[in-house]
Coordinates of C-alpha atoms and ligand atoms in Angstrom, one line a residue:
X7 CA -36.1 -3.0 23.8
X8 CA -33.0 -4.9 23.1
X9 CA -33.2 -7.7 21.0
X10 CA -30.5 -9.5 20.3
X11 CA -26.9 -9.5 21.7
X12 CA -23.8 -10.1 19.3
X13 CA -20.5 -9.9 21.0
X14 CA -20.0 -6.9 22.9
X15 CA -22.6 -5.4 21.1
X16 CA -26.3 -4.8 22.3
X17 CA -28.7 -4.6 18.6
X18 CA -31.6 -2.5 19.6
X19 CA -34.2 -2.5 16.6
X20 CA -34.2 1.1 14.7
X21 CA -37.0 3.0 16.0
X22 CA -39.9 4.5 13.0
X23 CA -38.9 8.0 12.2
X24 CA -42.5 9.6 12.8
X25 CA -42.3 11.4 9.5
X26 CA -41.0 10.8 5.8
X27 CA -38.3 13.9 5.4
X28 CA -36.8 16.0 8.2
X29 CA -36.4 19.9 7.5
X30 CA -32.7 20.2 7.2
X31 CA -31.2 21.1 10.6
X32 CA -34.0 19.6 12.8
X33 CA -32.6 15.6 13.7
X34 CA -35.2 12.5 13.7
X35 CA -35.1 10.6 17.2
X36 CA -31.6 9.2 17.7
X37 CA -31.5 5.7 15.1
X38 CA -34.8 6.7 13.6
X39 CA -34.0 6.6 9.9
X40 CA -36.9 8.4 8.1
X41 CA -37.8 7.7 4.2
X42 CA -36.6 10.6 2.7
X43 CA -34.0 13.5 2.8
X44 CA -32.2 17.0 1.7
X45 CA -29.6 16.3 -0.2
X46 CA -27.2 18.5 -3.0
X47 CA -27.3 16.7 -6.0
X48 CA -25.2 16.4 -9.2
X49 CA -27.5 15.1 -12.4
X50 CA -25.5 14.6 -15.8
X51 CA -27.9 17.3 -17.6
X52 CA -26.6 20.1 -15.2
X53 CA -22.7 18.8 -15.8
X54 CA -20.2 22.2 -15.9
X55 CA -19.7 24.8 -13.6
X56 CA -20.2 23.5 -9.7
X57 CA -22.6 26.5 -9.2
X58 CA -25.1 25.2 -11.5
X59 CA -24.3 21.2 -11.3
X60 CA -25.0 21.4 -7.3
X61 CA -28.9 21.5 -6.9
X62 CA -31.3 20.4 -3.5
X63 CA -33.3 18.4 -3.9
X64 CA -35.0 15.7 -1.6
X65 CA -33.7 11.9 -2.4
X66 CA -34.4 8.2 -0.6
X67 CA -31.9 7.5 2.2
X68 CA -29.8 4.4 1.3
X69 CA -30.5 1.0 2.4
X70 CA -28.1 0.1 5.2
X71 CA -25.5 -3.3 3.9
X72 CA -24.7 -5.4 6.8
X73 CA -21.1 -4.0 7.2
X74 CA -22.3 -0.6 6.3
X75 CA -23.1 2.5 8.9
X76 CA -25.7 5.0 7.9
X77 CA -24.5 8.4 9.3
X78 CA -26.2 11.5 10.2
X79 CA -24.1 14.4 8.7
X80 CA -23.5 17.2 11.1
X81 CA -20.8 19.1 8.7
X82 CA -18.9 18.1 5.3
X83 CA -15.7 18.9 4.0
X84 CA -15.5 20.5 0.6
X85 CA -12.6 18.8 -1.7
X86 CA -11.6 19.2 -5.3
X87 CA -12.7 15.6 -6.0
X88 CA -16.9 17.3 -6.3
X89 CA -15.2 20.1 -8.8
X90 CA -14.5 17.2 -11.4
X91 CA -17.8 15.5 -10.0
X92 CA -19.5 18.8 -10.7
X93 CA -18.1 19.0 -14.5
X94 CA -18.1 15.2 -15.7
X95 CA -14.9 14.9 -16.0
X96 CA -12.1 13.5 -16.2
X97 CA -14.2 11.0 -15.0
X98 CA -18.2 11.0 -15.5
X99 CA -18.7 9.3 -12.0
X100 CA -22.8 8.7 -12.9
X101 CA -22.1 6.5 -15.7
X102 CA -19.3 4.9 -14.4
X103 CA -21.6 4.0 -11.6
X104 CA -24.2 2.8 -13.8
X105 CA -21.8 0.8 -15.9
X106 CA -20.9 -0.9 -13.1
X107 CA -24.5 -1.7 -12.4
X108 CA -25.5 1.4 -9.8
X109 CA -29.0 2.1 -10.2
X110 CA -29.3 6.2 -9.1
X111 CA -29.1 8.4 -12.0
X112 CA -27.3 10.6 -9.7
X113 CA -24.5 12.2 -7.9
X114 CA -24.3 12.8 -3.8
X115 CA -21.0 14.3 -3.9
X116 CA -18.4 15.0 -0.1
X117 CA -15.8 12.8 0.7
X118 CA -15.4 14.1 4.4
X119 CA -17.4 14.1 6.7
X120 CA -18.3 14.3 11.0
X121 CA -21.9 13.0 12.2
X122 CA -23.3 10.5 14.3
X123 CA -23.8 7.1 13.9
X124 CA -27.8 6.7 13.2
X125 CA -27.8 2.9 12.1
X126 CA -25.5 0.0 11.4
X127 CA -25.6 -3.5 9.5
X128 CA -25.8 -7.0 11.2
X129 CA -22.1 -7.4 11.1
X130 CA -20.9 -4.1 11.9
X131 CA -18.8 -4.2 15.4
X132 CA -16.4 -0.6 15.2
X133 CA -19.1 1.5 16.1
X134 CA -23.0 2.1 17.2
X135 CA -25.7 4.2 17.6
X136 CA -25.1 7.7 18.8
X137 CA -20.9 7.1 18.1
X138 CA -19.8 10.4 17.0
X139 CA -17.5 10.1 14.3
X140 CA -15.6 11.8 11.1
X141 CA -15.0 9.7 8.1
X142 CA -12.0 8.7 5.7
X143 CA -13.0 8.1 2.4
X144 CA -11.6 5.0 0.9
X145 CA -13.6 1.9 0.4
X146 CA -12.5 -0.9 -0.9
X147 CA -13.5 -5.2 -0.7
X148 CA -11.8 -6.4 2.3
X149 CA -12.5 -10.3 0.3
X150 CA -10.8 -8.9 -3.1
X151 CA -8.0 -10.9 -3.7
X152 CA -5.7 -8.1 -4.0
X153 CA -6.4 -7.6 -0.1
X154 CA -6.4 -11.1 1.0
X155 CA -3.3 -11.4 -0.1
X156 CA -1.8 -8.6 2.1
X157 CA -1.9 -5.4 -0.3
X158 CA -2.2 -2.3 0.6
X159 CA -6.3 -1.8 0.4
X160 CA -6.1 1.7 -1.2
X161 CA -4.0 0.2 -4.3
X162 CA -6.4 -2.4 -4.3
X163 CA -8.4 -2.6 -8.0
X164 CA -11.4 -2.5 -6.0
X165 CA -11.1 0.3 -4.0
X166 CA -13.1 4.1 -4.7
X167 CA -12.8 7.1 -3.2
X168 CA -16.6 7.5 -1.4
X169 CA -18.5 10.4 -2.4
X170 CA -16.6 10.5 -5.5
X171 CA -16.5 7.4 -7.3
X172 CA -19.2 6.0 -5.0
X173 CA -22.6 7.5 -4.3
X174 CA -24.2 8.6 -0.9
X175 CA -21.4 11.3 0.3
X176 CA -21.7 13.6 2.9
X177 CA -23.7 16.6 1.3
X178 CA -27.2 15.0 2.4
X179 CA -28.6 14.7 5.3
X180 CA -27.2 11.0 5.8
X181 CA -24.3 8.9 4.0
X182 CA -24.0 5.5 3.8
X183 CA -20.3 4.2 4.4
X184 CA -18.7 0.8 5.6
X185 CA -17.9 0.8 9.2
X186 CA -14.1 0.6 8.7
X187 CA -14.4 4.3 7.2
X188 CA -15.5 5.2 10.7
X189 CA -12.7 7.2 13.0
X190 CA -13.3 8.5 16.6
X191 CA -14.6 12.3 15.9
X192 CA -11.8 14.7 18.1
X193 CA -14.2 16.4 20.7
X194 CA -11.2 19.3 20.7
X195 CA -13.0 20.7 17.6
X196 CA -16.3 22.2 16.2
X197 CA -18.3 19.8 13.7
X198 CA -17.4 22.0 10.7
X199 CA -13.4 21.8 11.9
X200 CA -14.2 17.8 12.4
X201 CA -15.2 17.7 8.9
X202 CA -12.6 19.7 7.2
X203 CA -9.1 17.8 7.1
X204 CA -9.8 13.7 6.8
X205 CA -9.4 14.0 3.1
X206 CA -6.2 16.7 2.2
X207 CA -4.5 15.7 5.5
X208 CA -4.4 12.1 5.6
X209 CA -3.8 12.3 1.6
X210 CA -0.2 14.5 2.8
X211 CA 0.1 12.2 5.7
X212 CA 0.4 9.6 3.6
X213 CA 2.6 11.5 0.8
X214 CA 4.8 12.5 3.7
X215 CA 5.6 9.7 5.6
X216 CA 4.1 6.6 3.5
X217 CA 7.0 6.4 1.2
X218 CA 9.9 5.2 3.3
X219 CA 12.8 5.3 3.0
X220 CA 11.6 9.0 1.6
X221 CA 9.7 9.8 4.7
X222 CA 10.3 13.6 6.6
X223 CA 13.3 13.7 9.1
X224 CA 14.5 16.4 11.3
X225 CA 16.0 19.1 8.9
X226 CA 14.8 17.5 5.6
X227 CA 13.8 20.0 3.2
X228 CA 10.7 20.0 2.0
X229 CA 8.7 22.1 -1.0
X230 CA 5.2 22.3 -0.8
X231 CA 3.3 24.0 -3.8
X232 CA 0.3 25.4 -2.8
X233 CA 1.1 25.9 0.9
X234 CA -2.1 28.0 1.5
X235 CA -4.4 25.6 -0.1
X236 CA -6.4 22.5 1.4
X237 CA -3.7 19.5 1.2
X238 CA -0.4 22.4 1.3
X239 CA -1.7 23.6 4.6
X240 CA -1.8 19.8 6.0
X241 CA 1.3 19.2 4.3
X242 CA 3.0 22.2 6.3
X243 CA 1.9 21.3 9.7
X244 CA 3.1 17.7 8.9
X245 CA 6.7 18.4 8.1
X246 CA 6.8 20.6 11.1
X247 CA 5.4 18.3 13.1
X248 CA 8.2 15.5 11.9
X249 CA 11.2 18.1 12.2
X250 CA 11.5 18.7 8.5
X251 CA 11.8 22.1 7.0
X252 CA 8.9 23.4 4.8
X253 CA 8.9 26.0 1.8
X254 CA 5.8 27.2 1.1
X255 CA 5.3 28.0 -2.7
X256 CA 1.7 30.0 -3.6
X257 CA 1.0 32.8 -6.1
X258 CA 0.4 35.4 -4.3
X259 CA 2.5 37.2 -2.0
X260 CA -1.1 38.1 0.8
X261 CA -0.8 34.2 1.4
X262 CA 2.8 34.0 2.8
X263 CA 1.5 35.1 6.1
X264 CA -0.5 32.2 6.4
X265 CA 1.6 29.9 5.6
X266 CA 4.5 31.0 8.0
X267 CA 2.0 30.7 11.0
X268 CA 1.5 27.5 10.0
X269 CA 5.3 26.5 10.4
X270 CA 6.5 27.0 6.6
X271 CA 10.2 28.7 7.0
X272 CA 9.8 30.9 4.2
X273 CA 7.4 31.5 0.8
X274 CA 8.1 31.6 -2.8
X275 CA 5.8 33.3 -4.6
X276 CA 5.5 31.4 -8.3
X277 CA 4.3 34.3 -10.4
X278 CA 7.9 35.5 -10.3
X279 CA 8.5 32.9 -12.2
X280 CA 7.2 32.3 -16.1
X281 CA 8.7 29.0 -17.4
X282 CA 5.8 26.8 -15.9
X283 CA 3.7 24.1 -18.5
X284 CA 5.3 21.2 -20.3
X285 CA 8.8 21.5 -21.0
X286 CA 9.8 22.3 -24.5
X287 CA 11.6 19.9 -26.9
X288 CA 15.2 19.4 -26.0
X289 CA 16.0 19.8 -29.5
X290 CA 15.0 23.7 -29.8
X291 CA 18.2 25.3 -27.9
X292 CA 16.5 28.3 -27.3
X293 CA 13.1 27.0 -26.0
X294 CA 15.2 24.6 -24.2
X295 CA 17.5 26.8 -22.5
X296 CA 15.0 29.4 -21.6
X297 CA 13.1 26.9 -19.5
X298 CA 16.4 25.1 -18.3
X299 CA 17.0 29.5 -16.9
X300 CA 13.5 29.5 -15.4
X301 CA 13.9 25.9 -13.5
X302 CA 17.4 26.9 -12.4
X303 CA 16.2 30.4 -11.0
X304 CA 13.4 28.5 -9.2
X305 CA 15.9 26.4 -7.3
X306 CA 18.2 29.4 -6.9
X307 CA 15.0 31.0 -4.8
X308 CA 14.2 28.0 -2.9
X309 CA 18.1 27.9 -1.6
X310 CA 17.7 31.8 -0.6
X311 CA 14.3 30.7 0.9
X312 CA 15.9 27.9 2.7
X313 CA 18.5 30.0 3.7
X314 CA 21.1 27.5 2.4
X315 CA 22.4 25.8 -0.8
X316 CA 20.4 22.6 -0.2
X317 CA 17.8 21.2 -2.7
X318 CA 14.4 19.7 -1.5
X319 CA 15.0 16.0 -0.4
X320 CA 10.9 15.5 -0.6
X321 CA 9.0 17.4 -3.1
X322 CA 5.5 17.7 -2.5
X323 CA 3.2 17.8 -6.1
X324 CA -0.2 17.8 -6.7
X325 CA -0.4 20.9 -9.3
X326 CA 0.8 18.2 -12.2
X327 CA 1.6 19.7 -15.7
X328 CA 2.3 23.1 -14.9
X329 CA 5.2 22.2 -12.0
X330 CA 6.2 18.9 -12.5
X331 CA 9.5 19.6 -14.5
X332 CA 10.7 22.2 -12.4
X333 CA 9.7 19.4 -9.0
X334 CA 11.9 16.8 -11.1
X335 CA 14.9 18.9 -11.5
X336 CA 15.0 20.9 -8.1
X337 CA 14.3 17.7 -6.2
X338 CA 17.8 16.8 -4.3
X339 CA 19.8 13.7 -5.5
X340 CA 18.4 10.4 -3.9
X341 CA 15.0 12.7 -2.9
X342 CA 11.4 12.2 -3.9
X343 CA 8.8 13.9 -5.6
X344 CA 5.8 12.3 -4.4
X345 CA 2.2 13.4 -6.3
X346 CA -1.5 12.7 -6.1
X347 CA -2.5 14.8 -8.8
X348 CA -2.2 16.7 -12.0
X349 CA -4.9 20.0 -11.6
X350 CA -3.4 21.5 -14.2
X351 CA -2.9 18.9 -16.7
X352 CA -1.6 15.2 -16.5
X353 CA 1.1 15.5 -19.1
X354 CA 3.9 15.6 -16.6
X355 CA 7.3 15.6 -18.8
X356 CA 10.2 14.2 -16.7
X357 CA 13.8 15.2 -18.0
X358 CA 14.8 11.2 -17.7
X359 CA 18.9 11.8 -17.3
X360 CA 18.0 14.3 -14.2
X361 CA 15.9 11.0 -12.7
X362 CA 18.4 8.5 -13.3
X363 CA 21.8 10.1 -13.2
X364 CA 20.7 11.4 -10.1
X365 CA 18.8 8.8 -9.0
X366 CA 15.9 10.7 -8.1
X367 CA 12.3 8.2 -7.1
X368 CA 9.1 10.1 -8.8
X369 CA 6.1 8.2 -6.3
X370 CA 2.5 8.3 -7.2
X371 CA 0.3 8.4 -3.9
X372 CA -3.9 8.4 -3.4
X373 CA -5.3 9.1 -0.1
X374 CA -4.4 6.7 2.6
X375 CA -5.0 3.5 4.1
X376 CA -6.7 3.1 7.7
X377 CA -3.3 3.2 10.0
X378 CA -2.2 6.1 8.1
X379 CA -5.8 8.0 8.9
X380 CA -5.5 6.7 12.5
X381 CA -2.1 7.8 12.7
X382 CA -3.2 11.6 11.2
X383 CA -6.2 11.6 13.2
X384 CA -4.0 10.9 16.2
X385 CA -2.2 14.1 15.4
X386 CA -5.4 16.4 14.7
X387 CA -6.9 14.7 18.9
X388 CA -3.8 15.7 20.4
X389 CA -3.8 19.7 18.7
X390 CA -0.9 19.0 16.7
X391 CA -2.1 19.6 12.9
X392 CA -4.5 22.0 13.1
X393 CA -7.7 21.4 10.0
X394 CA -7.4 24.9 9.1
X395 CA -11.2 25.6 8.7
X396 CA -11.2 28.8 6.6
X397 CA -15.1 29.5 6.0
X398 CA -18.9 27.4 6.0
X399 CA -21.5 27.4 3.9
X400 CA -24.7 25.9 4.1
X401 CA -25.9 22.7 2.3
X402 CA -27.8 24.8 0.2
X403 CA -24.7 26.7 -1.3
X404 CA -22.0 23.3 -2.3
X405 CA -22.2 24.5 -5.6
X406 CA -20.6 28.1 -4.8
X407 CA -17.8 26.4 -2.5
X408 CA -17.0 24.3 -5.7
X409 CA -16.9 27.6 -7.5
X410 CA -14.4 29.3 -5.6
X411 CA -12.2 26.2 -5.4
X412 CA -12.7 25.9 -9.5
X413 CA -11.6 29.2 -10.0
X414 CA -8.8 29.3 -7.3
X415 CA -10.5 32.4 -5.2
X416 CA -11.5 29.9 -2.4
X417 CA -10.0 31.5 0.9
X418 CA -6.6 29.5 2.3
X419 CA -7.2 26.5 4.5
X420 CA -10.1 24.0 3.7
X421 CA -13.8 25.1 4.0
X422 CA -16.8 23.2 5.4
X423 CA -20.7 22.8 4.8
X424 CA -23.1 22.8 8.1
X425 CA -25.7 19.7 7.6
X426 CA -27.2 19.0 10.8
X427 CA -25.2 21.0 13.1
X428 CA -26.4 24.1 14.5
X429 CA -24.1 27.3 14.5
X430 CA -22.5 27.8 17.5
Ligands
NAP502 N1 -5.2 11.6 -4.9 C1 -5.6 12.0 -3.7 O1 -5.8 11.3 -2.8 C2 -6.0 13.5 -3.5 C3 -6.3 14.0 -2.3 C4 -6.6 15.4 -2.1 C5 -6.5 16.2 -3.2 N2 -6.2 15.7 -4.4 C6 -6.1 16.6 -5.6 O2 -5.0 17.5 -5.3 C7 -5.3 18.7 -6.0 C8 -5.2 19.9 -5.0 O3 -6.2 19.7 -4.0 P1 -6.4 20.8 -2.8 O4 -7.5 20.3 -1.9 O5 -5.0 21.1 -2.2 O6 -6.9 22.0 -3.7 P2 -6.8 23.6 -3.4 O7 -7.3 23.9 -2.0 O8 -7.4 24.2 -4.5 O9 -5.2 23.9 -3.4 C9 -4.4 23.7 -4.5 C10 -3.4 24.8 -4.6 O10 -2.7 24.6 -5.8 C11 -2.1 25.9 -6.2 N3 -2.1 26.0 -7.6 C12 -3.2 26.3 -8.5 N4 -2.7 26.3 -9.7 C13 -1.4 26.1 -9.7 C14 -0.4 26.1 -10.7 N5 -0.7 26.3 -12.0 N6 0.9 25.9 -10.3 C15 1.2 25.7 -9.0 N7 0.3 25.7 -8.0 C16 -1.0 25.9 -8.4 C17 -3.0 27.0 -5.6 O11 -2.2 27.8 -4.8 P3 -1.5 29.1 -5.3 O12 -2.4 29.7 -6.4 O13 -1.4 30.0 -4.1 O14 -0.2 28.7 -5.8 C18 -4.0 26.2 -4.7 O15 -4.2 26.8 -3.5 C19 -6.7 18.6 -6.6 O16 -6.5 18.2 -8.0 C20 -7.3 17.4 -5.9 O17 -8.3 16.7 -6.6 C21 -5.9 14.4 -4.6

């Protein structure tokens, strides 16, 4: 029966889910939101290794906010966001919650998603019932005043990163987003590869091209640590796509192979290498001019890589502590190195004369707004970046994903959990 009609938009009342809780795998009636569901869970007494924080159990689905969209999780991406989720820190994301005046005592980690639309608030017009989609995952207040007055919403002070530093992500049978996190799913892929990229690709979309005047252009140079993992292997396909020339850097010599297919001219392998971690003090000659050999070698490698005496004009970090130095002083004069992350330490020491003499830009960079995830998700619809699904798990197994993405034995490319879909 249709009830009421707002704009284009026919509101049809939800129809009463005939039971409480839905096994996992078996869907309610189209819009039929039942009471309860299956959902991996983070509590703060099972904090530490993802293996043991991740546990099923069955929770309430959310209450749906008039600009919010309740969505019926086919598949979920795994990301490293759930690994610090999983051991409370750096940030405890429960209390923060709480402090802020949450009332769950609990976590609902995945910050990627693809489902169907299964029920929408008052004021929601982007999507409706049955609407498949995948999900970004910023959120932010379109009324903050940061926003109304024309900033970018993801530096906005109000926005989170959903299923992170807000609740109800994608490892449950439903999550609860607002309706502008809500992109057209591409039909060209499965449910787990719809799931897989959102997060790492529109993070290195953004990195990438989101930084003019630093933004790829045919025959820029580009490294890219950690070519085989989840954002390196976005990151690749992106400076191919834009004309730029990537070089892949990983540890281990069984991942170059992937990363050429993907478009990478040529890998480094960074074991060969031993003068990674904070940079010693300048004062100490020796310490100093061991490291200074190490960074030099590095860039001597990526020119043999590159196959010319060129430096990178675009560095692309995310490894932090560990690299940073080495990024600062192999980056090309005038270049960039753009991160979003320190996973190895957030004491990045910058070498200021090698910054300002040669006029270097060091940009910090988080996720992406909602023309940069259009524009990526553009790219992943028409075949050109490719989400680079590398295994699934089921929802009852998050925590071992986490696992092999804590201890860096994950396989290259980004992996997936089945919700609701069926394997094909
Ligand atoms: N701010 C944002 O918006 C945003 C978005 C996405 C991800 N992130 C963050 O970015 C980081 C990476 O995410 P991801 O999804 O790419 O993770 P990932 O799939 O684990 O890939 C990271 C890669 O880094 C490399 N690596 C590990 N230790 C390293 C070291 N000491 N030196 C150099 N490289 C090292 C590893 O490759 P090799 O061992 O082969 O070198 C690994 O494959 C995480 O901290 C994540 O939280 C931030």
């Amino acid at each position: 029966m249709i009830v009421k009609i707002e704009g284009n938009q026919m509101m049809t009342p939800s129809p009463i889910a005939s039971r409480d809780l839905y096994p996992l795998g078996e869907a309610p009636p189209l819009g039929a939101v039942p009471k309860k569901m299956h959902a991996s869970v983070i509590r703060p007494d099972r904090y530490g290794q993802p293996q043991d924080a991740f546990q099923m159990e069955v929770v309430d689905v959310p209450v749906v906010g008039d600009a919010q969209v309740l969505v019926y999780v086919m598949a979920a991406g795994v990301n490293y966001n759930n690994v610090w989720a999983s051991l409370g820190k750096p940030l405890d994301v429960v209390a923060a919650r709480r402090k802020a005046g949450a009332e769950e005592a609990f976590h609902i980690g995945g910050s990627d998603a693809s489902g169907i639309v299964w029920a929408v608030g008052k004021n929601v017009r982007n999507v409706k019932v049955g609407d498949q989609v995948v999900l970004s995952c910023a959120m932010w207040d379109p009324q903050a005043p940061d926003v109304q007055a024309g900033a970018d919403p993801t530096t906005s002070t109000s926005c989170k990163i959903w299923g992170f530093e807000e609740n109800w992500g994608s490892f449950a049978q439903f999550t609860l987003v607002d309706s502008y996190q809500c992109l057209p799913r591409p039909q060209n892929l499965s449910w787990e590869a719809s799931a897989a990229y959102m997060l790492v690709a529109a993070t290195a979309y953004r990195q990438l091209m989101g930084w003019a005047p630093h933004v790829v252009r045919p025959g820029d140079p580009v490294l890219i640590w950690g070519g085989a993992g989840g954002l390196g292997c976005m990151a690749i396909q992106i400076v191919r796509e834009f004309g730029g020339i990537p070089i892949a850097v990983v540890s281990d010599e069984a991942k170059f192979e992937y990363c050429l297919q993907l478009g990478a001219r040529a890998c480094i392998n960074r074991k060969e290498f031993s003068h990674w971690g904070r940079m010693p003090d300048l004062q100490d000659a020796e310490a100093y001019g061991r490291w200074l050999n190490g960074a030099r070698a590095f860039g001597k490698k990526f020119w043999e890589a590159l196959g010319e005496r060129r430096n990178p004009r675009i560095v692309f970090e995310h490894p932090g502590q560990d690299t940073l130095p080495t990024s600062i002083f192999v980056c090309d004069n005038g270049g960039m190195v753009v991160t979003c992350a320190g996973t190895t330490g957030y004491a990045g020491d910058v070498d200021l004369r090698y910054l300002w003499m040669r006029q270097k830009r060091f940009q910090g960079s988080h996720f992406a707004n909602a023309e940069q995830c259009q524009q990526l998700n553009q790219m992943v619809m028409r075949g050109r970046v490719d989400p680079c699904l590398s295994q699934v798990f089921p929802l009852s197994e998050v925590g071992q994903a986490h696992q092999l993405m804590h201890d860096n034995v994950h396989p290259p490319g980004n992996m997936a959990i089945r919700v609701g879909a069926t394997p094909v």
